[in-house]
CSV table of C-alpha atoms in Angstrom, one decimal:
chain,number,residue,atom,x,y,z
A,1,UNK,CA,-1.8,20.9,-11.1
A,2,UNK,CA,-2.9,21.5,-14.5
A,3,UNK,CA,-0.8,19.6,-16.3
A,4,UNK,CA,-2.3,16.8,-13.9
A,5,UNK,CA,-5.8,17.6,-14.9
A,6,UNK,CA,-5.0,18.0,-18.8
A,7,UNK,CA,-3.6,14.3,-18.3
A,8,UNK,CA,-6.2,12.6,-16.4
A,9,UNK,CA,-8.6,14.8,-19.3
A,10,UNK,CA,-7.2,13.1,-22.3
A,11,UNK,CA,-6.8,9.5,-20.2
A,12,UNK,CA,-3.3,9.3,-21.7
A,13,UNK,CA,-1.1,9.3,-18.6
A,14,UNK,CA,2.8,9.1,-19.1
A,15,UNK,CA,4.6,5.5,-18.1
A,16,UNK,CA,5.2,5.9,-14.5
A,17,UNK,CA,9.3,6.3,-14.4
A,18,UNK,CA,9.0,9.2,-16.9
A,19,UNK,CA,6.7,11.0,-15.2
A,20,UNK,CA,8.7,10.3,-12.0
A,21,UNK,CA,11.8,11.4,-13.6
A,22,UNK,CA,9.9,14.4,-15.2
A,23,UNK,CA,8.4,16.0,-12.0
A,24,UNK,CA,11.5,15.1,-10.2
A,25,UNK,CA,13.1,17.0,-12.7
A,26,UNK,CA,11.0,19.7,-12.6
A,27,UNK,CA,11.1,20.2,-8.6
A,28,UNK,CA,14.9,20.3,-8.9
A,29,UNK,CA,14.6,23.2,-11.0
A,30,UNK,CA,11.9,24.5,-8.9
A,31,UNK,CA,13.3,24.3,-5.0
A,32,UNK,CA,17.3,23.8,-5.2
A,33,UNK,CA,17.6,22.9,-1.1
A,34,UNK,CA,15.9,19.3,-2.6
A,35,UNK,CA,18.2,19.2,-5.5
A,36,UNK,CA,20.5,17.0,-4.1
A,37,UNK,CA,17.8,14.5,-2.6
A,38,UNK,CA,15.9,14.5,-6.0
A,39,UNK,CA,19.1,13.9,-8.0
A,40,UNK,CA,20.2,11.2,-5.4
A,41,UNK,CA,16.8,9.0,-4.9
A,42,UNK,CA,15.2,9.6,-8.5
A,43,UNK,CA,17.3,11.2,-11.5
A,44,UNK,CA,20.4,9.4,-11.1
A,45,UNK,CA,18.9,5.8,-11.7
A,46,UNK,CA,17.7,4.0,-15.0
A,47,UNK,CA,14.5,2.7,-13.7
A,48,UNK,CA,12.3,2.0,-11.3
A,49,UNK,CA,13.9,-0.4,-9.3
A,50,UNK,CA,17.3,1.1,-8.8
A,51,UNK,CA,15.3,4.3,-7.4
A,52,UNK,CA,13.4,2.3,-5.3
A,53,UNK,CA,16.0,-0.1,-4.0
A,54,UNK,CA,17.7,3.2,-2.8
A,55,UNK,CA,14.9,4.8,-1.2
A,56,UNK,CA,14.0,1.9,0.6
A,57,UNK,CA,17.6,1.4,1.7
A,58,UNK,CA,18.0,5.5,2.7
A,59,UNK,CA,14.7,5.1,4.5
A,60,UNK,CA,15.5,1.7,6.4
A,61,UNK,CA,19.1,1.7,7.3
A,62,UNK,CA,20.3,1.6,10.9
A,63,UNK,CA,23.4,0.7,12.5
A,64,UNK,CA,22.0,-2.9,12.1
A,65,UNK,CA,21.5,-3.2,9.0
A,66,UNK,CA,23.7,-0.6,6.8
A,67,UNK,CA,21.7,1.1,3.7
A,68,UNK,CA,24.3,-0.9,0.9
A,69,UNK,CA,23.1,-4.1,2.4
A,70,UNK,CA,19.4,-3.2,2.1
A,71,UNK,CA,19.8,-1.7,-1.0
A,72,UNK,CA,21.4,-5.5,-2.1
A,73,UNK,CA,18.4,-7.3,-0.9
A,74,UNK,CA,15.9,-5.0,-2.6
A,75,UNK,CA,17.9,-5.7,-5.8
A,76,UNK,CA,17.8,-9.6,-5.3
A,77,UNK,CA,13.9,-9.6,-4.5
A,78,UNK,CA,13.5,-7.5,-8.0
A,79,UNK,CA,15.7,-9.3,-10.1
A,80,UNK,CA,14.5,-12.8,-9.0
A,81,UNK,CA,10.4,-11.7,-9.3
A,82,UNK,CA,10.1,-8.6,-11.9
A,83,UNK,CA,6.7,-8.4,-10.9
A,84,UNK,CA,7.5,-6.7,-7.4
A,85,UNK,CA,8.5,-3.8,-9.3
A,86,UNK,CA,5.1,-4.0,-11.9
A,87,UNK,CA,3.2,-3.7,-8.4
A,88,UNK,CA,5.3,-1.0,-7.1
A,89,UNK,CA,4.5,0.6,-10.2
A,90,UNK,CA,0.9,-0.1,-9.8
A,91,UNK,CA,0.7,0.8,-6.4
A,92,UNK,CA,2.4,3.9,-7.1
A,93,UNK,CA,-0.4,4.7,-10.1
A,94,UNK,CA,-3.2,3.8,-7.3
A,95,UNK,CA,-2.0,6.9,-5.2
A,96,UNK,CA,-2.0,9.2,-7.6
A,97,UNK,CA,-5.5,8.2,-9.1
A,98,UNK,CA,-7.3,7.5,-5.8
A,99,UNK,CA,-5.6,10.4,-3.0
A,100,UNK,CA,-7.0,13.9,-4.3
A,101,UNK,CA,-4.1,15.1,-1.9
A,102,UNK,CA,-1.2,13.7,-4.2
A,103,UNK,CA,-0.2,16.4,-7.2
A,104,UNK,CA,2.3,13.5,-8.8
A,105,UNK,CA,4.3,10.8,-8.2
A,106,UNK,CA,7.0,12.1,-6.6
A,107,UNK,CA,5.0,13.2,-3.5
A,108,UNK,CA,4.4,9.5,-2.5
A,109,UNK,CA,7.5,8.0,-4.0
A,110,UNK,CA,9.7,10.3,-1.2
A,111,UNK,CA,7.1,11.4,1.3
A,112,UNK,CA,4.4,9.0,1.7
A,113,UNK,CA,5.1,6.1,4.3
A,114,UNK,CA,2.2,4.0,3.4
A,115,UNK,CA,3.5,3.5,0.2
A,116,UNK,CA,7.1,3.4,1.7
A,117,UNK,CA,5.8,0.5,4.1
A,118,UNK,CA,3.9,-1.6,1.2
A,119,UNK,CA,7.1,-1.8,-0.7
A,120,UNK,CA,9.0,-2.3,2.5
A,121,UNK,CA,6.9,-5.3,2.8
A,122,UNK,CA,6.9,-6.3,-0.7
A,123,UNK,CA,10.9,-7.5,-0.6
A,124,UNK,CA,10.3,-8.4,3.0
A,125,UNK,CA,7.2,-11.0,1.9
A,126,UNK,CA,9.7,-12.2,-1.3
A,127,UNK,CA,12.4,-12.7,1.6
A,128,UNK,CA,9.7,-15.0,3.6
A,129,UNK,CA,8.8,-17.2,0.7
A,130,UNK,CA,12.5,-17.7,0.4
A,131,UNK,CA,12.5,-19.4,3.7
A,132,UNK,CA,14.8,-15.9,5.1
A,133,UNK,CA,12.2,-15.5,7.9
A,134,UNK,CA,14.6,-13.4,10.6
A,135,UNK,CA,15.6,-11.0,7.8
A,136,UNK,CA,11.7,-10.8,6.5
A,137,UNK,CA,10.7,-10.0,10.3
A,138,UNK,CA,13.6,-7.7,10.4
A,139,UNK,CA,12.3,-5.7,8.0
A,140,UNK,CA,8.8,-5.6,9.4
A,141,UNK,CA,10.0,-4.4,12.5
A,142,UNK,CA,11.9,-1.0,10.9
A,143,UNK,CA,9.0,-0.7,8.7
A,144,UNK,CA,7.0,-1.0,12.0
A,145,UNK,CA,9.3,1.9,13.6
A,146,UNK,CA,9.4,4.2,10.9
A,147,UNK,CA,6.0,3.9,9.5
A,148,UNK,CA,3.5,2.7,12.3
A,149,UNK,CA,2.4,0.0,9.8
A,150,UNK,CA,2.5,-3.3,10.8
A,151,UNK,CA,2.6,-6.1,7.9
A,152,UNK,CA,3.5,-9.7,8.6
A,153,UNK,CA,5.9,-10.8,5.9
A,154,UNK,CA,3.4,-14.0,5.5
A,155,UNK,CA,0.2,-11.6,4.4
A,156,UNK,CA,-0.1,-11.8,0.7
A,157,UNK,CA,-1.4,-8.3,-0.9
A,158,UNK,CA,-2.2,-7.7,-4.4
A,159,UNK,CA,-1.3,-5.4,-6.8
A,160,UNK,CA,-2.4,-1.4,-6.9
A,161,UNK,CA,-2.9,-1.4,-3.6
A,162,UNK,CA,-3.2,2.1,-1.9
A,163,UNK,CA,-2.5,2.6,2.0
A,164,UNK,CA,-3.8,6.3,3.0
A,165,UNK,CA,-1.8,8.5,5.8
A,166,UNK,CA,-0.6,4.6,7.1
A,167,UNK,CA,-0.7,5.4,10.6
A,168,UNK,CA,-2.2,2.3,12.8
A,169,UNK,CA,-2.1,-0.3,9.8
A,170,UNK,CA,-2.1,-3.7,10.8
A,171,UNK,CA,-2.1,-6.8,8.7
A,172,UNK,CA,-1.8,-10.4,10.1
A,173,UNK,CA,0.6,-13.1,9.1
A,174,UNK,CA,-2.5,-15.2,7.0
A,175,UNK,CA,-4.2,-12.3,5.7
A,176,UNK,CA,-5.2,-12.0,2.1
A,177,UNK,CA,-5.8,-8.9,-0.2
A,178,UNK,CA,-7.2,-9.0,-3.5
A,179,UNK,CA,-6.1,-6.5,-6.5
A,180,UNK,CA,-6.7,-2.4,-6.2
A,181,UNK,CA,-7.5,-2.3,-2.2
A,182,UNK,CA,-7.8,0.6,-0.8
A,183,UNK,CA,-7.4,1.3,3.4
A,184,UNK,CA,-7.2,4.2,5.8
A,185,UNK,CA,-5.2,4.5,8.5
A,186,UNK,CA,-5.8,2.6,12.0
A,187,UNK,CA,-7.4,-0.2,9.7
A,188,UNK,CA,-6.8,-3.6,11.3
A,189,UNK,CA,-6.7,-6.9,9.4
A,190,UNK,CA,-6.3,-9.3,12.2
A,191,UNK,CA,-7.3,-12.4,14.1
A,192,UNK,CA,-9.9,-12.5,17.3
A,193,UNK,CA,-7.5,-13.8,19.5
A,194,UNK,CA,-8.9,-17.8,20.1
A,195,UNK,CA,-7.7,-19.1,16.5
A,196,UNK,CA,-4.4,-20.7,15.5
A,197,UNK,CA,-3.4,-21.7,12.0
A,198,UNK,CA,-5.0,-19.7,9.8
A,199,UNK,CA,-6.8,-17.2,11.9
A,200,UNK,CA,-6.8,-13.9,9.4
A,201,UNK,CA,-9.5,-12.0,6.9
A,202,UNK,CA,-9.5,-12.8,3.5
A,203,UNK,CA,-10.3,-9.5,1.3
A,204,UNK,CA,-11.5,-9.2,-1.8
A,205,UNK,CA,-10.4,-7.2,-5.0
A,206,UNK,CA,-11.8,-3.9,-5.4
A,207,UNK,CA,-12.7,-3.5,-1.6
A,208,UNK,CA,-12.7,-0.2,0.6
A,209,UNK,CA,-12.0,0.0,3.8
A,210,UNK,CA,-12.2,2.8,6.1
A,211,UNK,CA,-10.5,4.7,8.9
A,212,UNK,CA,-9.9,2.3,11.9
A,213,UNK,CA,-12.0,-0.4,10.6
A,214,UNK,CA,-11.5,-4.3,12.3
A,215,UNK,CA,-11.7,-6.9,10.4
A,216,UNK,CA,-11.1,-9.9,12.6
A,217,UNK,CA,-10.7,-13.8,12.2
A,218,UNK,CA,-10.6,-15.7,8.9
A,219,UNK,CA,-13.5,-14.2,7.2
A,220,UNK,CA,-14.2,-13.5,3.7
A,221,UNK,CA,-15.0,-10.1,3.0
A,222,UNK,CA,-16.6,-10.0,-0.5
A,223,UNK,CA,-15.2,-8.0,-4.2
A,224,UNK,CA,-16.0,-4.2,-4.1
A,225,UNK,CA,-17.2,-4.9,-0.7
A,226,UNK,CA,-17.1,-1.3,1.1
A,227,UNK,CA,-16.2,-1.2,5.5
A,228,UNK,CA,-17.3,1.9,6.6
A,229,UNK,CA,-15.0,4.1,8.8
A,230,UNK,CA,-14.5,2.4,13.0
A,231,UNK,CA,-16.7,-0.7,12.0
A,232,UNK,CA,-16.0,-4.0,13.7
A,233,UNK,CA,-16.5,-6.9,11.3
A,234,UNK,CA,-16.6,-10.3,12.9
A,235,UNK,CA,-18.9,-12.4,9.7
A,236,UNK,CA,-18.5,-12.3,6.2
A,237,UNK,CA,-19.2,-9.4,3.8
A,238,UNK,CA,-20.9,-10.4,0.6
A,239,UNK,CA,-19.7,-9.1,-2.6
A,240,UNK,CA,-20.9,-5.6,-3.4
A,241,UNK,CA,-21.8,-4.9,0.1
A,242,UNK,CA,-21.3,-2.1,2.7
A,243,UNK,CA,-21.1,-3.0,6.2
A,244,UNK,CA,-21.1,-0.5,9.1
A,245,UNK,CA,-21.4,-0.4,13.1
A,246,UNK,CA,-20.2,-1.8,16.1
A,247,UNK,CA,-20.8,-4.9,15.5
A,248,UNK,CA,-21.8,-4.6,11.5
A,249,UNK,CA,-24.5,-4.5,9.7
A,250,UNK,CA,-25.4,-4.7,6.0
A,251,UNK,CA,-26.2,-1.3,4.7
A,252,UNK,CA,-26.9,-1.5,1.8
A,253,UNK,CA,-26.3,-4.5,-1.3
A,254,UNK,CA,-25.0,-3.8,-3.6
A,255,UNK,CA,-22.8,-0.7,-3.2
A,256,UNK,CA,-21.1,1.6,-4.9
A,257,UNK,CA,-19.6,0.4,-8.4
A,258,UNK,CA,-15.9,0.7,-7.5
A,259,UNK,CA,-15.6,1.3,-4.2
A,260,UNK,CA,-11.6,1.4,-4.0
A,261,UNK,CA,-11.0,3.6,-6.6
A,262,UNK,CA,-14.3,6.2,-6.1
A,263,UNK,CA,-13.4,6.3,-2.2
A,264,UNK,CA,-16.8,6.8,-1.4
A,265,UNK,CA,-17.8,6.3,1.9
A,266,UNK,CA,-21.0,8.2,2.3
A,267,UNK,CA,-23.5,5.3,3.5
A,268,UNK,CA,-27.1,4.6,2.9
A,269,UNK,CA,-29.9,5.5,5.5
A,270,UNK,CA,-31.8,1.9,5.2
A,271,UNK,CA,-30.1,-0.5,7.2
A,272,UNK,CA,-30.7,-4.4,7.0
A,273,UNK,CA,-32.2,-5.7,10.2
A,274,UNK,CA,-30.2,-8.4,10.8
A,275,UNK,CA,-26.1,-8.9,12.4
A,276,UNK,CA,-23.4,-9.9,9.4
């Protein structure tokens, strides 16, 4: 922890892989019954990618759909579009800056199954713009199983996104997420039920959203927008705004500065008097 602390102090942080490879490293030394995992998932591989292809494929394997064959389509997805792995990278950076629980990157990278899912969903969305749609869904359903997180292949989520605990996550097939999102768990992304076509929110950069918070129908919810914690959001969210309640209201315009990566959800007392 204080080598974390005398990091984040001189805002010089380490590329991601070495610092990976280094605490990996390090927690090999330090607890020998995870040597072998460490060694296996992490130290072995040159980069990013090949560590990640293998967790993924350790992680998702079934008598299906054996772990070489997953570990094959991860590979394709990264060497056809480099930039899943610059998000991977960036998503793995948003954990460690945003969730005060994570000590390092190799807590998420092994043991955190929002993180697991996103990247899950990352080859499984390259898959579906490849026209591979049964494999894509295939994918969403073990990351479903495993995870509890529910992404359609289809949604389209930006880069340093953070997903914390995971459980309950659902994201619709038209969904949109900006750049450095940030959601709790049971947080819902969906459509009201009447709509066809495109039928799901549209979220901003920069936004926070909190535990079990709805978001339904195709609704725009501004940048560095904030959705307080079991709100049900039905109308847009300006920019800048927090919204709150069953249904929601404007709290207060505008909010916090970065919402997503301060993870502030206290709210303000003064409440607009009017239904978003």
């Amino acid at each position: 922890m204080a080598k974390r602390l005398e990091v984040v102090e001189r805002g010089a942080a380490p590329p991601v892989w070495a610092a990976l490879r280094n605490e990996a490293a390090h927690a090999a030394e330090e607890e020998p019954a995870l040597a072998s995992l460490l060694n296996a998932v992490v130290l072995r591989h040159a980069n990013l990618g090949a560590a990640l292809s293998y967790q993924l494929a350790r992680k998702l394997s079934d008598q299906e759909l054996r772990a070489m064959s997953l570990r094959e389509l991860a590979e394709e997805a990264y060497a056809a579009d480099p930039s899943i792995i610059d998000r991977a990278e960036a998503d793995l950076q948003a954990v460690f800056e945003r969730d005060p629980a994570c000590k390092g990157y190799v807590q998420p990278f092994l043991f955190f199954k929002g993180y697991q899912a996103l990247q899950t969903y990352r080859v499984a969305h390259w898959l579906w713009r490849q026209g591979r749609q049964a494999i894509a869904h295939y994918l969403q359903s073990r990351m479903s199983e495993l995870f509890q997180v529910d992404i359609h292949p289809a949604a389209v989520i930006g880069r340093g996104a953070f997903i914390d605990h995971g459980t309950g996550i659902v994201i619709g097939e038209t969904a949109v997420i900006g750049d450095d999102v940030s959601m709790l768990q049971g947080v819902t992304l969906g459509g009201t039920g009447a709509e066809r076509g495109d039928r799901h929110p549209k979220v901003g950069n920069g936004v926070l959203l909190g535990a079990g918070a709805k978001v339904l129908g195709n609704i725009t919810v501004g940048d560095f927008a904030k959705i307080a914690s079991g709100s049900v959001v039905l109308k847009p969210v300006p920019a800048r705004c927090t919204a709150a309640g069953v249904p929601a209201r404007l709290i207060n315009c505008p909010t916090c500065q970065e919402p997503s990566r301060s993870m502030d959800h206290t709210l303000s007392d003064a409440a607009y008097d009017y239904v978003i």
